[in-house]
Each structure stands twice: as structure tokens, then as C-alpha cells.
XYZ file of C-alpha atoms in Angstrom:
314
model
C -26.152 12.741 21.723
C -24.092 13.896 24.752
C -22.121 10.628 24.585
C -21.346 11.176 20.820
C -20.174 14.698 21.456
C -17.990 13.453 24.270
C -16.422 10.849 22.041
C -15.747 13.343 19.284
C -14.135 15.788 21.733
C -11.897 12.971 23.088
C -10.868 11.937 19.629
C -10.019 15.648 18.794
C -7.893 15.968 21.940
C -6.079 12.726 21.242
C -5.393 13.916 17.665
C -4.009 17.217 18.837
C -1.741 15.700 21.449
C -0.361 13.014 19.211
C 1.261 15.245 16.612
C 4.382 13.174 16.673
C 2.950 9.680 16.963
C 3.911 6.781 14.614
C 1.456 7.775 11.964
C 3.334 10.906 11.253
C 2.889 12.053 7.684
C 5.834 12.956 5.323
C 4.938 16.664 5.621
C 5.185 16.484 9.468
C 8.517 14.593 9.182
C 9.778 17.389 6.972
C 8.491 20.061 9.380
C 10.033 18.473 12.484
C 13.209 17.783 10.610
C 13.522 21.371 9.480
C 12.899 22.750 13.020
C 15.573 20.499 14.538
C 18.055 21.157 11.762
C 17.415 24.961 11.977
C 18.321 25.005 15.650
C 21.408 22.789 15.043
C 22.483 25.303 12.330
C 21.845 28.226 14.667
C 23.781 26.812 17.684
C 26.596 24.940 15.797
C 27.148 27.612 13.221
C 26.738 25.333 10.196
C 27.717 26.294 6.658
C 25.025 26.098 3.850
C 26.404 22.778 2.701
C 26.416 21.410 6.257
C 22.912 22.648 6.782
C 21.547 20.787 3.721
C 23.410 17.616 4.601
C 22.263 17.723 8.316
C 18.698 18.160 7.093
C 18.974 14.981 5.023
C 20.474 13.001 7.919
C 17.910 14.205 10.383
C 15.049 13.355 7.844
C 16.329 9.783 7.441
C 16.435 9.325 11.188
C 12.960 10.641 11.911
C 11.476 8.867 8.945
C 12.905 5.493 9.982
C 12.075 5.555 13.662
C 8.440 6.931 13.344
C 6.983 3.443 12.855
C 8.561 1.897 16.017
C 8.135 4.694 18.606
C 4.794 3.439 19.937
C 6.477 0.099 20.661
C 9.468 1.766 22.269
C 7.053 3.465 24.679
C 5.433 0.031 25.393
C 8.824 -1.213 26.613
C 9.510 -3.743 23.647
C 13.317 -4.443 23.547
C 13.349 -5.021 19.818
C 11.867 -1.553 19.231
C 14.310 0.064 21.585
C 17.155 -1.657 19.796
C 15.839 -0.463 16.476
C 15.542 3.114 17.671
C 19.078 3.383 19.124
C 20.613 1.600 16.080
C 19.011 4.230 13.840
C 20.100 7.008 16.295
C 23.769 5.703 16.155
C 23.617 5.648 12.362
C 22.363 9.275 12.400
C 25.033 10.394 14.862
C 27.765 8.611 12.853
C 26.702 10.325 9.652
C 26.719 13.690 11.380
C 30.331 12.872 12.501
C 31.408 13.054 8.860
C 29.586 16.416 8.260
C 30.464 18.369 11.401
C 33.982 19.371 12.295
C 35.533 17.879 15.379
C 34.804 20.999 17.401
C 31.229 21.243 16.146
C 30.638 17.512 17.054
C 32.089 18.054 20.495
C 29.499 20.770 21.199
C 26.768 18.539 19.584
C 27.518 15.676 22.051
C 27.145 18.063 24.936
C 23.564 19.071 23.942
C 21.104 16.302 24.719
C 18.314 17.836 22.743
C 20.500 17.368 19.598
C 22.415 14.230 20.589
C 19.396 12.266 21.777
C 16.480 14.298 20.270
C 13.453 12.209 21.119
C 11.922 11.536 24.478
C 8.676 10.289 26.101
C 6.094 12.905 26.818
C 3.256 11.280 28.745
C 1.851 8.438 26.676
C 3.391 9.899 23.365
C 6.791 10.999 22.137
C 8.129 14.364 21.146
C 11.376 16.309 20.352
C 13.330 17.823 23.119
C 14.177 20.805 20.975
C 10.581 21.986 21.304
C 11.001 22.297 24.962
C 14.085 24.504 24.597
C 12.583 26.619 21.843
C 8.984 27.393 22.550
C 8.201 29.345 19.314
C 7.736 26.387 16.979
C 6.776 28.657 14.015
C 9.950 30.647 13.998
C 13.031 29.724 11.841
C 16.341 31.332 11.666
C 17.042 30.109 8.249
C 15.149 29.439 5.064
C 14.073 25.958 4.027
C 16.903 23.574 2.943
C 17.555 23.201 -0.718
C 15.984 19.775 -0.867
C 13.244 20.316 1.659
C 10.405 19.130 -0.643
C 12.290 16.750 -2.816
C 14.603 14.700 -0.482
C 13.098 11.244 0.481
C 15.915 9.086 1.693
C 18.098 8.584 -1.380
C 21.238 9.100 0.661
C 20.489 6.640 3.336
C 22.911 3.908 3.983
C 20.857 1.078 2.550
C 21.569 2.636 -0.887
C 25.424 2.653 -0.282
C 26.023 -0.897 1.018
C 25.498 0.421 4.650
C 28.302 2.951 4.271
C 27.888 6.616 5.006
C 27.227 8.736 1.887
C 28.728 11.754 3.718
C 32.174 10.220 4.355
C 34.859 12.131 2.643
C 32.660 15.008 1.473
C 34.506 17.405 3.912
C 38.136 18.011 4.576
C 38.010 19.171 8.227
C 39.077 17.170 11.196
C 36.614 14.374 12.099
C 35.634 13.490 15.648
C 37.227 10.237 16.692
C 35.956 9.671 20.234
C 33.053 7.586 21.566
C 29.591 8.551 20.409
C 27.408 5.359 20.426
C 24.276 5.482 22.504
C 24.176 1.702 22.596
C 27.362 1.093 24.518
C 26.920 -1.251 27.490
C 27.879 1.451 29.933
C 25.334 4.026 28.828
C 22.483 2.068 26.988
C 20.285 1.399 30.046
C 20.789 4.937 31.416
C 19.936 6.425 28.010
C 16.796 4.361 27.654
C 15.579 5.199 31.118
C 16.323 8.824 30.728
C 14.719 9.043 27.198
C 11.572 6.932 27.674
C 11.362 5.975 31.372
C 9.830 2.535 30.799
C 10.822 -0.833 31.985
C 11.836 -3.513 29.530
C 9.131 -6.104 28.885
C 10.310 -9.742 29.178
C 10.632 -11.864 26.108
C 10.351 -8.942 23.663
C 13.848 -9.016 22.208
C 12.758 -10.772 18.968
C 11.045 -8.630 16.306
C 7.559 -9.922 15.407
C 7.269 -10.861 11.754
C 4.423 -8.453 11.210
C 6.286 -5.371 12.412
C 7.677 -2.754 10.025
C 11.414 -2.913 9.493
C 12.065 0.737 10.050
C 14.113 1.007 6.903
C 13.212 3.787 4.521
C 14.127 1.955 1.310
C 12.647 -1.340 2.636
C 9.382 0.233 3.566
C 9.128 2.025 0.236
C 9.961 -1.207 -1.651
C 7.353 -3.157 0.245
C 4.705 -0.493 -0.385
C 5.629 -0.382 -4.131
C 5.529 -4.048 -4.429
C 2.275 -4.248 -2.545
C 0.752 -1.722 -4.879
C 2.094 -3.488 -7.946
C 0.663 -6.752 -6.732
C -2.718 -5.111 -6.049
C -2.811 -3.689 -9.529
C -1.800 -6.974 -11.057
C -4.495 -8.787 -9.111
C -7.137 -6.207 -10.073
C -6.042 -6.428 -13.703
C -6.063 -10.130 -13.721
C -9.593 -10.077 -12.117
C -10.834 -7.702 -14.739
C -9.388 -9.806 -17.445
C -10.984 -12.918 -15.955
C -14.296 -11.311 -15.686
C -14.038 -10.108 -19.259
C -13.091 -13.570 -20.402
C -15.939 -15.107 -18.427
C -18.301 -12.644 -19.939
C -17.105 -13.410 -23.452
C -17.331 -17.129 -22.761
C -20.896 -16.792 -21.643
C -21.751 -14.717 -24.639
C -20.226 -17.284 -26.945
C -22.056 -20.084 -25.071
C -25.314 -18.248 -25.444
C -24.779 -17.535 -29.043
C -23.725 -21.114 -29.776
C -26.747 -22.373 -27.965
C -29.016 -20.150 -30.004
C -27.314 -21.200 -33.221
C -27.764 -24.862 -32.178
C -31.452 -24.403 -31.451
C -32.213 -22.656 -34.735
C -31.005 -25.488 -36.918
C -32.876 -28.018 -34.837
C -36.077 -26.005 -35.143
C -35.587 -25.793 -38.948
C -34.948 -29.550 -39.103
C -38.161 -30.137 -37.156
C -40.049 -27.814 -39.460
C -38.687 -29.763 -42.444
C -39.737 -33.038 -40.953
C -43.188 -31.569 -40.182
C -43.564 -30.196 -43.795
C -42.395 -33.460 -45.253
C -44.893 -35.339 -43.074
C -47.659 -33.021 -44.215
C -46.756 -33.467 -47.810
C -46.657 -37.230 -47.334
C -50.055 -37.174 -45.666
C -51.454 -35.013 -48.429
C -50.142 -37.439 -51.055
C -51.621 -40.386 -49.177
C -54.968 -38.609 -49.131
C -54.893 -37.802 -52.781
C -53.805 -41.329 -53.610
C -56.584 -42.791 -51.458
C -59.142 -40.442 -53.076
C -58.129 -41.513 -56.525
C -58.305 -45.218 -55.598
C -61.875 -44.647 -54.195
C -62.983 -42.817 -57.381
C -61.591 -45.599 -59.572
C -63.380 -48.364 -57.356
C -66.635 -46.457 -57.505
C -66.429 -46.101 -61.231
C -65.710 -49.828 -61.706
C -68.666 -50.764 -59.518
C -70.905 -48.375 -61.478
C -69.749 -49.823 -64.812
C -70.225 -53.421 -63.652
C -73.806 -52.625 -62.507
C -74.564 -51.111 -65.925
C -73.205 -54.147 -67.647
C -75.427 -56.428 -65.588
C -78.451 -54.236 -66.225
C -77.816 -54.273 -69.853
C -77.311 -58.036 -69.847
C -80.603 -58.616 -67.995
C -82.441 -56.435 -70.610
C -81.038 -58.496 -73.394
C -82.226 -61.773 -71.813
C -85.702 -60.470 -71.336
C -85.904 -59.490 -74.978
C -84.885 -62.886 -76.026
C -87.386 -64.623 -73.775
C -90.158 -62.530 -75.147
C -89.182 -63.302 -78.649
C -89.173 -67.092 -78.046
C -92.697 -67.051 -76.628
C -93.970 -65.449 -79.594
């Protein structure tokens, strides 16, 4: 009993400490996205339009990296490449939304520029370290807080930024990539503090792609395939049941005529036997009658002879 209680307590502690693990639900993605965006709006003085667009960009980033973060912490090169590629896409989209001066301040704030870091054996957001009250928000929820689900991500626009050209302020034109050769290793060491595992640069075929639209399409396709398979199975079962019913019915119908035919033959045989008995009885009666008549004739003939003999002697 003590062992069971200990296991349950351990599971509870792991669950509480892994709020930001790869199995992060959509509601948690939205909550973390809102907190990060709220602090960016507060510090960078975003307009309402910028606030809504930055929320969408942060949502796409967090949604797309949540499935690879555990492998990033394990030191897999392909996972780290995926993470920093998604981070560069996010930072490039922000470049089209923020003004040049806003973007310059953004680059100088590590908890905005590179928001995720390793915390023990899990990962978390740096902004939670800076702002300890995680339930306080400076602004109300973004306009599309509950409805946005990745429709403005680059995969829907031929890998071009949806936000390019939406604003008419000066755009930052300096270096911003986190994957540049001169900064990539330092960024990875500073963010996650793990050594690169050898021979892990190629993505395994069974790993998720990290793409919002790709993952959604695969899940939808899988659901449709399961429904089709289930429907086909039900149809096959129904067909098999019908076939068995038809087979049983046909078998019964075949058996009934056979039984009737046997009865007919039996009845015919009985009638034939009865006829034979009647015919045989009639023949016996006729034979008996003939023998009786013959005996009478002979008796009668003997009586006549005796009379004639007697008459002669006289």
C-alpha cells in the first residue's frame, strides 16, 4: 500500500513539474502564448493590431515546437535544428509586425528573443522567471484567443510571411537569425546546456514533423482512415451476417422439399403395398372359390355314379 501511495505521489509531482512538456494541450499553448504576448505588449508598447498579430505568431511558434522539445533536451541534433528553424521563422514574422525600434529592443531582451530554455529535466519560458505572478495580465485576451489555430502560418502561404506588407513603418534589416554559424553553438549551450549526441542529425521517420498544418492533416487523415476502416468492417460484418442468414434460409428451404419428396415416396410405397395386399387377397379368394367349386363338382359326380351302379344291380 505504501509503495502504491509513493508511486502516485511521484506521478503527481512529475505532472505538476512538467506543465510545459511536449504533451502540452492547446489550452496550455494559448495560456503560455497569451502570457508571453502580454509582456511583449507591455514592454514594447504594442498597438492593438500588433498585439493580435504577435499573439498569432507566438502561438504558431509554441504549437510547432512543443513536440520536439523533449528531444532537444536529449541532445538530438535534428530536434535542435527544428527548434531554431521555427524560432527564426517566428522572429522573422515579428520583424514585419514590429517597427525597427521595437524590434531592436526585442533583440536585446533574451526572454523575448529566445523565449524557451531548459529547466532541470524539462523546459519552460524565460518570461516566467522575470514575471513571477503568472496569473496577472496587463491586457485583455487577444481578439482571436480562442479561435486562432495556425491559419496564418507560412505553410499556408507558400512559406512566405503572412504579415509582410501589413504595416507601413520601417522594418528592421539587420541580423536576427539564431542559426548563424557564429552564434548557433552558443545559443544552444545557453538555452539548453546539453551536448550534441553523435549521429543524430537525421530525423527518424517516426518523429512528428513539427508543422502545424502537417500535423493537423496527418491527424485528420488518420481519423478519416479509422472511420473508413470501421465503416468497412461494419459493412463486412453486416454482409457476412446477411450471407449466413441467406445460407441458412436456403438450407432450410432445400431440406423441406427433400423431406416432402421422401414423404411422397413413402406414401406412394404404402399405396403400392396396399394395392399389392388387396390384389393378393383377391387372388387368394378366387383360388379358394375355384377349389371349393371343383370339390363340389367331384362330389356331385361321385353321387351320380353311385346311383347309376345301384340301378344296374337291380
